Coordinates of C-alpha atoms and ligand atoms in Angstrom, one line a residue:
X4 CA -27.4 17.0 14.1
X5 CA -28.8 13.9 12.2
X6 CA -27.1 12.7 9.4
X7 CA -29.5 12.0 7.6
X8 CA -32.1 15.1 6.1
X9 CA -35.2 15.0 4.9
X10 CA -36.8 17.0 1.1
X11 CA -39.9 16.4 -0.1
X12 CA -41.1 17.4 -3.4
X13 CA -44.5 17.9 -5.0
X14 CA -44.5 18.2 -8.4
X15 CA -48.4 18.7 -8.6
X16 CA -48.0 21.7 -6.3
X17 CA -46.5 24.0 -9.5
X18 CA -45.2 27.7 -8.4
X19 CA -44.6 28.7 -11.9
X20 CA -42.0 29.4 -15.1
X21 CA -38.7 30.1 -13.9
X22 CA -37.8 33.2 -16.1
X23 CA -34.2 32.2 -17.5
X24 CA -33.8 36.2 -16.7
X25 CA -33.6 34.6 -12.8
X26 CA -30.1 33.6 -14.2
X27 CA -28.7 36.7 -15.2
X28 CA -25.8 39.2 -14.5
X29 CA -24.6 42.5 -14.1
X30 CA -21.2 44.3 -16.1
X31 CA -20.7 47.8 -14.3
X32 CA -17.9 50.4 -15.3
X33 CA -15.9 49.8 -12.0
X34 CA -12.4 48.2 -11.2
X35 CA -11.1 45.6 -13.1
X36 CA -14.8 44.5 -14.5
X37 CA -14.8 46.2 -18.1
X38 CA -11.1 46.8 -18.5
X39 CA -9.2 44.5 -18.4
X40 CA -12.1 42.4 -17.7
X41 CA -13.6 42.4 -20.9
X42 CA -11.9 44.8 -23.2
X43 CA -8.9 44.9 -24.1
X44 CA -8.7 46.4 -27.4
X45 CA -7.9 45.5 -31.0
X46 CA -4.2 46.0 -30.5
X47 CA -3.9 44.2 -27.1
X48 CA -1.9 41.1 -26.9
X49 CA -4.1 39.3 -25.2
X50 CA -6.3 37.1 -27.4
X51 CA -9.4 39.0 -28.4
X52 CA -11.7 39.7 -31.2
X53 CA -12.8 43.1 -31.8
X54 CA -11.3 44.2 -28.5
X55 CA -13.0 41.6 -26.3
X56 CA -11.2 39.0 -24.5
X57 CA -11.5 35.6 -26.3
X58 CA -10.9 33.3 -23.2
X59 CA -13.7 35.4 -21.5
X60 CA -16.5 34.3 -23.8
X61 CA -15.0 31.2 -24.0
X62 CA -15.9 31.1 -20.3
X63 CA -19.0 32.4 -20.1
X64 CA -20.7 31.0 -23.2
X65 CA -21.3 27.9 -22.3
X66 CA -23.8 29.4 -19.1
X67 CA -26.1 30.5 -22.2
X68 CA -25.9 33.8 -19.2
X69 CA -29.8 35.1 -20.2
X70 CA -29.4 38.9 -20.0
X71 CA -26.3 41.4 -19.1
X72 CA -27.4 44.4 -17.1
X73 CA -24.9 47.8 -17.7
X74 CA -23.3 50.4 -17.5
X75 CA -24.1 50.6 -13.7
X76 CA -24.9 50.6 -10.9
X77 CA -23.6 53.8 -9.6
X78 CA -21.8 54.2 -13.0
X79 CA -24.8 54.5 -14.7
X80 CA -26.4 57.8 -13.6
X81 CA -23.1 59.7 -14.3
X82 CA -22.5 58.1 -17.3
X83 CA -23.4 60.0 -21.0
X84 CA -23.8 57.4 -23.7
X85 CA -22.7 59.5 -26.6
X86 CA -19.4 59.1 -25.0
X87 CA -19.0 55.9 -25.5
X88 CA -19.7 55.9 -29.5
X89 CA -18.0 56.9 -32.2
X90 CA -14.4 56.7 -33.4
X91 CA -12.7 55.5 -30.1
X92 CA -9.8 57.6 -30.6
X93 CA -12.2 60.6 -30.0
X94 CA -13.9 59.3 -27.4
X95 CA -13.6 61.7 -23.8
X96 CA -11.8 60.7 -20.8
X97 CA -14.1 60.9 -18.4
X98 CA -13.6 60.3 -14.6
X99 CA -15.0 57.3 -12.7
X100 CA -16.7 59.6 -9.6
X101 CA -17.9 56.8 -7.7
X102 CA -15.2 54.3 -8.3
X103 CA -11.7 55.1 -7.2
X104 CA -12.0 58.6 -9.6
X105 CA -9.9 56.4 -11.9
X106 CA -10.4 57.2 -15.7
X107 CA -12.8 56.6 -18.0
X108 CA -11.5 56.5 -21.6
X109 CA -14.7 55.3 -22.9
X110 CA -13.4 52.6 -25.4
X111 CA -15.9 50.1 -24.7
X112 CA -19.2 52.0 -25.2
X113 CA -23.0 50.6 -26.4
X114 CA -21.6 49.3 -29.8
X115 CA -19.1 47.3 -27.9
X116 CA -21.4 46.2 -25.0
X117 CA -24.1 44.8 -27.9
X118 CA -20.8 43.0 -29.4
X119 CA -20.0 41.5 -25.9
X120 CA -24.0 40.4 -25.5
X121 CA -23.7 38.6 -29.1
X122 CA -21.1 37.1 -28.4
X123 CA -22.2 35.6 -25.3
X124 CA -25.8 35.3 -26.3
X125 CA -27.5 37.3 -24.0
X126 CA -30.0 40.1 -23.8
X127 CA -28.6 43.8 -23.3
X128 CA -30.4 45.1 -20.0
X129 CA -29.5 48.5 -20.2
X130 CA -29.4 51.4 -17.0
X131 CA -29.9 54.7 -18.2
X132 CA -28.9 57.9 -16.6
X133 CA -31.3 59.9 -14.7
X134 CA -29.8 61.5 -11.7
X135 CA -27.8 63.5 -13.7
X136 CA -29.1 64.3 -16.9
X137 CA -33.1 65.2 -18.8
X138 CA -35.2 62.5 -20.3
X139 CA -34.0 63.7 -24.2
X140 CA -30.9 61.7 -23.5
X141 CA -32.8 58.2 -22.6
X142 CA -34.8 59.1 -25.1
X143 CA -32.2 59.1 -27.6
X144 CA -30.1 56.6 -26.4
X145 CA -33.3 54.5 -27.0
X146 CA -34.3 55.7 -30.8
X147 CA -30.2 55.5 -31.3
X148 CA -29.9 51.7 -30.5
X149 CA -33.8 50.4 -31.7
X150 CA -34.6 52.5 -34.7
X151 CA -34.7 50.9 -37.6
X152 CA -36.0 53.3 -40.0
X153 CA -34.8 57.1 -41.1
X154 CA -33.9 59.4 -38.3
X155 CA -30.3 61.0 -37.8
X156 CA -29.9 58.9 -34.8
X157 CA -30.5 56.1 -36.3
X158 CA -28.5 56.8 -39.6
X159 CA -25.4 57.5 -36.8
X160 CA -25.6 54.6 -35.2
X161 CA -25.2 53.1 -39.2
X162 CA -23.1 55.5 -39.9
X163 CA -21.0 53.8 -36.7
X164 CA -21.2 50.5 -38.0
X165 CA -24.4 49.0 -36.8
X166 CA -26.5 48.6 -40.0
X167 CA -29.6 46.9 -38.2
X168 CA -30.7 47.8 -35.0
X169 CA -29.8 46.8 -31.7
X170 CA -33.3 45.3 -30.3
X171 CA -32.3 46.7 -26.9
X172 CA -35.7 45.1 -24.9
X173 CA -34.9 46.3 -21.2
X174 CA -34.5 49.6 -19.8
X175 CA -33.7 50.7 -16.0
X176 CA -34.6 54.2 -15.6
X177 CA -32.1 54.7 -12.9
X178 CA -30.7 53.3 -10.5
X179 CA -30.3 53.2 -6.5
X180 CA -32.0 56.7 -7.1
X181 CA -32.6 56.5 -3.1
X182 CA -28.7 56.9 -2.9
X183 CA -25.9 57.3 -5.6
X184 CA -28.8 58.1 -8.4
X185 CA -29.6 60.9 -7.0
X186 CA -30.7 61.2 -3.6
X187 CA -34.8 61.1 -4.2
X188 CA -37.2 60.2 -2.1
X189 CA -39.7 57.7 -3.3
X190 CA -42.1 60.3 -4.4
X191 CA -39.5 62.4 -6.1
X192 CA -38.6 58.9 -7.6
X193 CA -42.1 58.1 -8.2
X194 CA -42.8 61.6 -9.8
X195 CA -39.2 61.3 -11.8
X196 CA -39.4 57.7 -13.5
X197 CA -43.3 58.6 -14.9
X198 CA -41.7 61.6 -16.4
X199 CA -38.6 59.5 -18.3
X200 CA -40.4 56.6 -18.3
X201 CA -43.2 58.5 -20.7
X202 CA -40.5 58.9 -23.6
X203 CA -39.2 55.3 -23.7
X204 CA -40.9 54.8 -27.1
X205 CA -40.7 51.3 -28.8
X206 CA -39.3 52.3 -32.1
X207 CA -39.8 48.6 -33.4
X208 CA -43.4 48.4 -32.1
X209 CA -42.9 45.7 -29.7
X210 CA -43.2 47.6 -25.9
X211 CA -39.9 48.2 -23.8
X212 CA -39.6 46.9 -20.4
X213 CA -39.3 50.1 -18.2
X214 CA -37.8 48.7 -14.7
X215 CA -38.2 51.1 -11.9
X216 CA -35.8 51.5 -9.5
X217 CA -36.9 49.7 -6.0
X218 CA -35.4 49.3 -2.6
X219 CA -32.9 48.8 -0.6
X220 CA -33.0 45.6 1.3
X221 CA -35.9 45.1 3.9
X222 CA -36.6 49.0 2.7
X223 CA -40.9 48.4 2.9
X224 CA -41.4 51.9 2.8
X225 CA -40.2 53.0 -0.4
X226 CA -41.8 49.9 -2.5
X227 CA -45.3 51.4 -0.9
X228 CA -44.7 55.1 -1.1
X229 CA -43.3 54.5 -5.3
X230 CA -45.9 52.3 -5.9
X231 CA -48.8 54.6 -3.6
X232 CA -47.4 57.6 -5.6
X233 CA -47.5 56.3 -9.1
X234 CA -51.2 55.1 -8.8
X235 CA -53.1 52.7 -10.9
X236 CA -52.2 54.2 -13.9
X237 CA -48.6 55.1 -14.1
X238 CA -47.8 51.8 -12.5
X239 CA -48.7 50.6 -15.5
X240 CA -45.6 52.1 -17.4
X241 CA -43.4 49.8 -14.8
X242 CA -42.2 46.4 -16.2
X243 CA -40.2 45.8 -13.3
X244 CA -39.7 46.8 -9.9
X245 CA -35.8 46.6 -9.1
X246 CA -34.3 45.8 -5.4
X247 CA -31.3 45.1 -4.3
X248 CA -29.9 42.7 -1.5
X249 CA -26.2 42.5 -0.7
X250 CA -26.0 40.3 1.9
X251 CA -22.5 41.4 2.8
X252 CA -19.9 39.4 4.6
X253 CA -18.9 38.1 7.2
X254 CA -14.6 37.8 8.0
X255 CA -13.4 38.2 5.1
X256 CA -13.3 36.6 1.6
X257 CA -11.2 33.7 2.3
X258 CA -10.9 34.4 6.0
X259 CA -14.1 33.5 8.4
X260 CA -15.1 30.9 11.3
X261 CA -17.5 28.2 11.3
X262 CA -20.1 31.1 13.1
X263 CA -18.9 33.5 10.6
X264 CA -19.5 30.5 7.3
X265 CA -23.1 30.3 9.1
X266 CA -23.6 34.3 9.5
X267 CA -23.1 35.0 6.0
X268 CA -25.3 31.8 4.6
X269 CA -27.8 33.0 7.1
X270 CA -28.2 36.6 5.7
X271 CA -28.0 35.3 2.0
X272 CA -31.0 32.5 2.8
X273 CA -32.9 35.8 4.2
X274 CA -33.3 36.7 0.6
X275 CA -36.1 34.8 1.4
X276 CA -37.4 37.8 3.4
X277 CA -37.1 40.0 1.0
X278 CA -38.8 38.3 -1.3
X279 CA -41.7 37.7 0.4
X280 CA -41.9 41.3 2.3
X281 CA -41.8 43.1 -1.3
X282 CA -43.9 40.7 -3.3
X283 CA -47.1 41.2 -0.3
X284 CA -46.8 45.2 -0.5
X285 CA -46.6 45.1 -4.0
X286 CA -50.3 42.6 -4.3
X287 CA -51.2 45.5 -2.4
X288 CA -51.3 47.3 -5.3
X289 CA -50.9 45.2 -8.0
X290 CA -52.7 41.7 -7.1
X291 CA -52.8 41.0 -10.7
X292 CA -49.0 40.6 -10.9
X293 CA -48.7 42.5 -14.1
X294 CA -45.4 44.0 -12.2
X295 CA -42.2 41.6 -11.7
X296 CA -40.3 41.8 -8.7
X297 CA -36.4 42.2 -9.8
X298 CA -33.5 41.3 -7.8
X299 CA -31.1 43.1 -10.6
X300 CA -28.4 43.5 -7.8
X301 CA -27.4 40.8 -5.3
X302 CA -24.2 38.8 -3.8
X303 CA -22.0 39.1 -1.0
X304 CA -19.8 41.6 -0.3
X305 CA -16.7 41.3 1.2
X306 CA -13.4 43.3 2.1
X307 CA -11.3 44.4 -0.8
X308 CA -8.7 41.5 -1.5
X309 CA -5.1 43.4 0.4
X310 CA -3.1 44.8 -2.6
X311 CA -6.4 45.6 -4.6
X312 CA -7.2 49.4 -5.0
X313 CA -10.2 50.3 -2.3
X314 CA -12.5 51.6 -5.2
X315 CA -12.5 48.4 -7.5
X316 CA -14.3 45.8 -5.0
X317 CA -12.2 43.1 -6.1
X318 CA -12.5 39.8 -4.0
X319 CA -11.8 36.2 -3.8
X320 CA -14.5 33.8 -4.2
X321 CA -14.6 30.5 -2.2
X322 CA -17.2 27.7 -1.6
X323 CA -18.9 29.9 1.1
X324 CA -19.5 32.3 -1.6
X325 CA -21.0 29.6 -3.7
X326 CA -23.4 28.4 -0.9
X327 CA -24.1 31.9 -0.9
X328 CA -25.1 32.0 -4.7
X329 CA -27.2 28.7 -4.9
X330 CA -28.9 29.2 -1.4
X331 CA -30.2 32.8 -3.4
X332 CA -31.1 30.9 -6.9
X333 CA -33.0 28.4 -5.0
X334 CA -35.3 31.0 -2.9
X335 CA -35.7 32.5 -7.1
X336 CA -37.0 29.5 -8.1
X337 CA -39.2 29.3 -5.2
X338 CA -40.9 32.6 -5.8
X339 CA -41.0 32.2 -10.0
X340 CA -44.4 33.2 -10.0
X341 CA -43.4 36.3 -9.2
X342 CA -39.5 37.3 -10.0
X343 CA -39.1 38.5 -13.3
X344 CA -35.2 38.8 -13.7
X345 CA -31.9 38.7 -11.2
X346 CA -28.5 39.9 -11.9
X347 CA -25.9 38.7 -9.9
X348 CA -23.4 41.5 -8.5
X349 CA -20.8 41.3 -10.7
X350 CA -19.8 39.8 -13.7
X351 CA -15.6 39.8 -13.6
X352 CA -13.3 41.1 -10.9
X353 CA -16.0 42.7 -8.8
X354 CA -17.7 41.3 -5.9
X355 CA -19.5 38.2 -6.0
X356 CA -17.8 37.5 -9.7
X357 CA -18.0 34.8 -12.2
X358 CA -14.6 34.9 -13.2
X359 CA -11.0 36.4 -11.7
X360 CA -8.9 38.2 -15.1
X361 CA -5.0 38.9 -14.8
X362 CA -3.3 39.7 -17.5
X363 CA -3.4 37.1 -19.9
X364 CA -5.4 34.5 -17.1
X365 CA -9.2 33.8 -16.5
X366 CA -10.3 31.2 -13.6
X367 CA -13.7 30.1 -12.8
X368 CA -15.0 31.2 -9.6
X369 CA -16.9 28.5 -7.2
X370 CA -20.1 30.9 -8.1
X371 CA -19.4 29.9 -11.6
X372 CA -19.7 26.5 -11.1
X373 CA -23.1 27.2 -9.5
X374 CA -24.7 29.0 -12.5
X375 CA -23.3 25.9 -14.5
X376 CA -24.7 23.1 -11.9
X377 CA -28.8 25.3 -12.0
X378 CA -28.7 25.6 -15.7
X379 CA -31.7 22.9 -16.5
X380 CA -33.9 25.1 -14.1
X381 CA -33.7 28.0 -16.6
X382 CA -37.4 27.9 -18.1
X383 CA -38.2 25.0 -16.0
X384 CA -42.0 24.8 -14.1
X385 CA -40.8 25.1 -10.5
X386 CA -42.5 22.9 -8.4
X387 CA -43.4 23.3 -4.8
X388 CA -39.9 21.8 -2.7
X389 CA -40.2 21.7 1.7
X390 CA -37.1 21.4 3.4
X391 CA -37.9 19.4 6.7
X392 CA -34.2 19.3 7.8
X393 CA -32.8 20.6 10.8
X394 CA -32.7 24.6 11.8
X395 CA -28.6 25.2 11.7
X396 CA -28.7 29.1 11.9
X397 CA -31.3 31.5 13.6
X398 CA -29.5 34.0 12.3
X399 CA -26.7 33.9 14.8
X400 CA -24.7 37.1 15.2
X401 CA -26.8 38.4 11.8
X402 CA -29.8 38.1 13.7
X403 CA -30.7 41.5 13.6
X404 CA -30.4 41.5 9.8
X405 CA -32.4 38.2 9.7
X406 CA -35.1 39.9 11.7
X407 CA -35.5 42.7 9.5
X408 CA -35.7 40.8 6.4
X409 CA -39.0 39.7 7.5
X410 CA -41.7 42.0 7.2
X411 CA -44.1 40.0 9.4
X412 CA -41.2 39.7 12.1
X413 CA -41.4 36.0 11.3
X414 CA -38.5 33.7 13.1
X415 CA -35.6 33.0 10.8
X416 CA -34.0 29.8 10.3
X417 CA -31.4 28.3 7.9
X418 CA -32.0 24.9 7.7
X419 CA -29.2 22.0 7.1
X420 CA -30.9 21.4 3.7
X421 CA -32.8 23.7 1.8
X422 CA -32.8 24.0 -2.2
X423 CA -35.4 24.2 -5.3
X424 CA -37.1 21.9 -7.7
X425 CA -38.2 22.2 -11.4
X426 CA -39.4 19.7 -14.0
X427 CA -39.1 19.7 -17.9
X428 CA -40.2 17.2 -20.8
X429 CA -41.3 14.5 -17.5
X430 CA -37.5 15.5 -16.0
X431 CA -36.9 16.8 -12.4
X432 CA -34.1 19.0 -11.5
X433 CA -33.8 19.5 -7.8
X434 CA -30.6 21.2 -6.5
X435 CA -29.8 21.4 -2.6
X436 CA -27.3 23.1 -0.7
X437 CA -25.4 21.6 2.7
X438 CA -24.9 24.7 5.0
X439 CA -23.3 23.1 7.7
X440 CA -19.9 23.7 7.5
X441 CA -18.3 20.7 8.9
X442 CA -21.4 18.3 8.7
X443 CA -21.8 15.9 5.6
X444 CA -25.4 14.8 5.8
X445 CA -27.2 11.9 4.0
X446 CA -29.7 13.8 1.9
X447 CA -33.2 12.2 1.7
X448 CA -35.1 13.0 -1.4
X449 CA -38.7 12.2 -1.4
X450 CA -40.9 13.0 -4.0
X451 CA -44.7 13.2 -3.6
X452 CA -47.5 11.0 -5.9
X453 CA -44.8 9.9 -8.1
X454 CA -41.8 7.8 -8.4
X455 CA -38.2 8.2 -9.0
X456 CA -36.2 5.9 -11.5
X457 CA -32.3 6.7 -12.0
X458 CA -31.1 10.2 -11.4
X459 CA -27.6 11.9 -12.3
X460 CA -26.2 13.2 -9.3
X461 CA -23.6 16.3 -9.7
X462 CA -21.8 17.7 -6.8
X463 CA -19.6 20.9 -5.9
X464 CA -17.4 20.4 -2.9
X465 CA -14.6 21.0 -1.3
X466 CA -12.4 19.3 1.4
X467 CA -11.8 22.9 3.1
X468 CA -14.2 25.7 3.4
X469 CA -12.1 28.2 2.9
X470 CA -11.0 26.4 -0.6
X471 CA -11.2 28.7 -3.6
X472 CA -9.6 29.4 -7.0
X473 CA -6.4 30.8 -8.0
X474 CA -4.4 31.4 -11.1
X475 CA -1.7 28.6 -9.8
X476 CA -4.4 26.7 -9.1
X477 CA -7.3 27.2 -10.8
X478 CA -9.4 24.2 -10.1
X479 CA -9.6 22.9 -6.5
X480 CA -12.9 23.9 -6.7
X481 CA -14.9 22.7 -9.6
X482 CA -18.5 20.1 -10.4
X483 CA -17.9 16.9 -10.0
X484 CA -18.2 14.1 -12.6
X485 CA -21.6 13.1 -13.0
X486 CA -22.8 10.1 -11.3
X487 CA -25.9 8.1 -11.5
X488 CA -27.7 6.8 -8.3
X489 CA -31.1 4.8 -8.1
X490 CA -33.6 5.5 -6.4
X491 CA -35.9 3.4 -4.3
X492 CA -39.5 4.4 -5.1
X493 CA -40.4 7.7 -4.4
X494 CA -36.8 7.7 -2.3
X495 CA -33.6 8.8 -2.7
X496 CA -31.0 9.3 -0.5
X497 CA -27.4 10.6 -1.4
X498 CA -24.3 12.0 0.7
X499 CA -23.8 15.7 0.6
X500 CA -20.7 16.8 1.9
X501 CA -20.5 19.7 4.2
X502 CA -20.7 22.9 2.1
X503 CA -22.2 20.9 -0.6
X504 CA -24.4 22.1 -3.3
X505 CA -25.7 19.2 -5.3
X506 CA -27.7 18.6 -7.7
X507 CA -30.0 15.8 -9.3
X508 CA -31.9 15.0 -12.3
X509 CA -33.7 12.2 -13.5
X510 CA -37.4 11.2 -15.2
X511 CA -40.1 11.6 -13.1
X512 CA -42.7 9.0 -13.3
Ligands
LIG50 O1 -22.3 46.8 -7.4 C1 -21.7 47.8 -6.8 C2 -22.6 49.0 -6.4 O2 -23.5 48.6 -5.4 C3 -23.4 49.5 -7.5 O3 -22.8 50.4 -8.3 C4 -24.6 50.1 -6.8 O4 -25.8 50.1 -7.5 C5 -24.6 49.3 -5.5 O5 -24.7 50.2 -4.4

């Protein structure tokens, strides 16, 4: 391969807004996420305020994290919101069906979820329960957390300590209801979210988002049949459309080949499949755009770490995995005209997280350090970005998967360079991600019709590729210091180690 790799960018070729929702992330009820992820109570001895874990907003603050989607996943269509408020002492035990049937004491319900948003600054996204309950209880839940006038709800939710209303803006009505949400089909789904969705009443005046639940992967058929079903006037109750895209794994966590670094970068760049496949049937029937396409579950998933309990999904997180996340944020960017939100799958201790919590610890994952590195593209205008570097991946052994992601059959290929650009206030941002995995390339920015002065270039790379995180050592992986390089022109070439996500920023003139 060459060293050197060629981007060009045309920042009068705009694609649209990127929603800071592209940004956002996902708490469920499941392994070590909520406790001890986040809650630890009033009494613990673990620093905390309220119950919830000071070093953990500490953390997370600073990512200015958009919008927190709970109490599920799967959690969410088993789970009974008046459990979870109330004095906590009274609360049920419940039992956690789909996770490991551990026990759900229900300390940290909707007061304490708002409480954990504040604190973070971000928008509640909540999932509400529709497999397994009738549309009263959304409807309730709703009135109980946006009411602001006279109603007993409302007064119990005061009565429980919350003297204004919550301002709750997005609302899942269901989720995976082609699986663990109940087993529909897309016209039973279709016929079932009309039905809830009809009582999600804005109590403050200002509409709700109702988010549908959408597909599975490269599932084409169920985005048609939901949306063919609905017709033109009950798609108009849907906000969003919601899929989901696990690329999976490949090895294991912190175990994997060169092929198997390139498999798994492969099926998380064919999120640009996805994208694509959905957003076409869906200008089928909506070519004004009026519905977002939602990714509000994505990541890769990996074996349970040895030791772990099989039902929590707890996994290490190395620089493969962060590849992983900025290869996905970039294909966001590139679609911003028509992605409405993103969660990442999962906040703490599950999956593709954020952060690892033991005891009294909290580390940074390398996926972290990618949400912190794409920060200025939240409400950035995306700008039109070709990658002319080299094909490293066809899809390799994922092939199949690759395929499949493409609803026009289209060939795949993971190029050496691929990444996103955005400008703000006359500044680009463009971030880029090195997927060869033993290849440091000379990256060859080129911008079109304008010209390049001095840009900050930050970098996240490591020496190994396996290299990841742990609480005796806690930052191998982390950004670089910021360095300035200048450009030549319209040119700009800096190294990228292999592995490396970068990213640079500078005026545009
Ligand atoms: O994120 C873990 C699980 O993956 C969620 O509960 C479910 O929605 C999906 O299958």
């Amino acid at each position: 391969m060459d060293t050197t790799q060629r981007v060009l960018v045309l920042p009068q070729e705009p694609i649209g807004t990127i929603n800071p929702y592209l940004h956002g992330h996902f708490a469920e009820h499941l392994g070590e996420l909520v406790y001890p992820g986040v809650w630890v109570g009033e009494d613990s001895p673990i620093p905390n305020t309220g119950g919830i874990r000071n070093d953990v907003v500490d953390a997370l603050r600073p990512l200015e994290i958009p919008v927190l989607r709970w109490p599920g996943g799967c959690f969410a269509d088993t789970y009974h919101w008046r459990d979870g408020i109330g004095p906590r002492e009274k609360r049920p035990m419940r039992i956690n069906v789909h996770w490991g049937m551990a026990e759900e004491a229900n300390q940290f319900g909707t007061h304490e979820f708002v409480a954990f948003c504040r604190a973070l600054g971000a928008e509640p996204y909540f999932a509400a329960n529709i497999g397994s309950s009738a549309p009263e209880e959304m409807r309730d839940w709703i009135e109980y957390c946006n009411f602001a006038g006279n109603s007993t709800l409302a007064g119990e939710r005061r009565a429980n300590g919350a003297a204004e209303p919550f301002h709750v803006q997005h609302w899942g009505v269901g989720n995976e209801n082609w699986g663990c949400g109940g087993n529909m089909s897309p016209e039973e789904y279709a016929a079932a979210f009309a039905r809830f969705r009809t009582f999600v009443f804005p109590y403050s005046g200002t509409p709700l988002d109702g988010i549908a639940c959408g597909p599975n992967g490269p599932d084409w058929r169920w985005t048609r049949r939901v949306l063919e079903t609905l017709g033109p006037g009950r798609r108009r109750l849907m906000k969003g459309f919601a899929a989901h895209y696990y690329c999976g794994t490949a090895g294991t966590a912190t175990e994997y080949t060169e092929a198997q670094w390139l498999e798994l970068l492969a099926k998380a760049a064919a999120m640009e499949g996805m994208v694509i496949g959905h957003r076409a049937v869906m200008d089928e029937f909506d070519p004004e755009r009026k519905i977002g396409l939602i990714f509000d579950e994505w990541g890769a998933w990996h074996p349970v770490e040895p030791g772990k309990p099989r039902g929590g999904l707890y996994q290490q997180n190395t620089v493969r995995d962060a590849c992983v996340a900025a290869l996905t944020l970039d294909v966001f960017h590139n679609h911003a005209d028509k992605l409405y939100m993103a969660n990442v799958a999962q906040l703490i201790n599950v999956l593709q997280s954020l952060l690892l919590v033991e005891e009294d610890r909290c580390l940074k994952t390398p996926t972290y350090h990618v949400f912190d590195l794409y920060r200025p593209h939240k409400g950035a205008r995306a700008v039109r970005l070709i990658s002319e570097a080299e094909t490293v991946s066809d899809g390799g052994a994922a092939r199949d998967q690759c395929r499949a992601c493409y609803l026009d059959k289209r060939p795949f290929a993971l190029r050496a360079v691929q990444g996103s650009a955005s400008v703000r206030d006359g500044k680009l941002c463009v971030t880029a991600v090195n997927s060869h995995p033993t290849q440091a390339v000379e990256l060859e920015l080129e911008v079109r019709q304008a010209r390049l002065e001095t840009l900050e270039v930050v970098t996240l790379a490591a020496d190994d590729i396996h290299a990841h995180n742990t609480f005796a050592r806690p930052d191998v992986v982390r950004l670089s210091k910021p360095a300035t390089v200048q450009a030549d022109g319209p040119r700009v070439r800096v190294p990228l180690p292999p592995g490396g996500v970068v990213r640079l920023r500078g005026p545009l003139g």
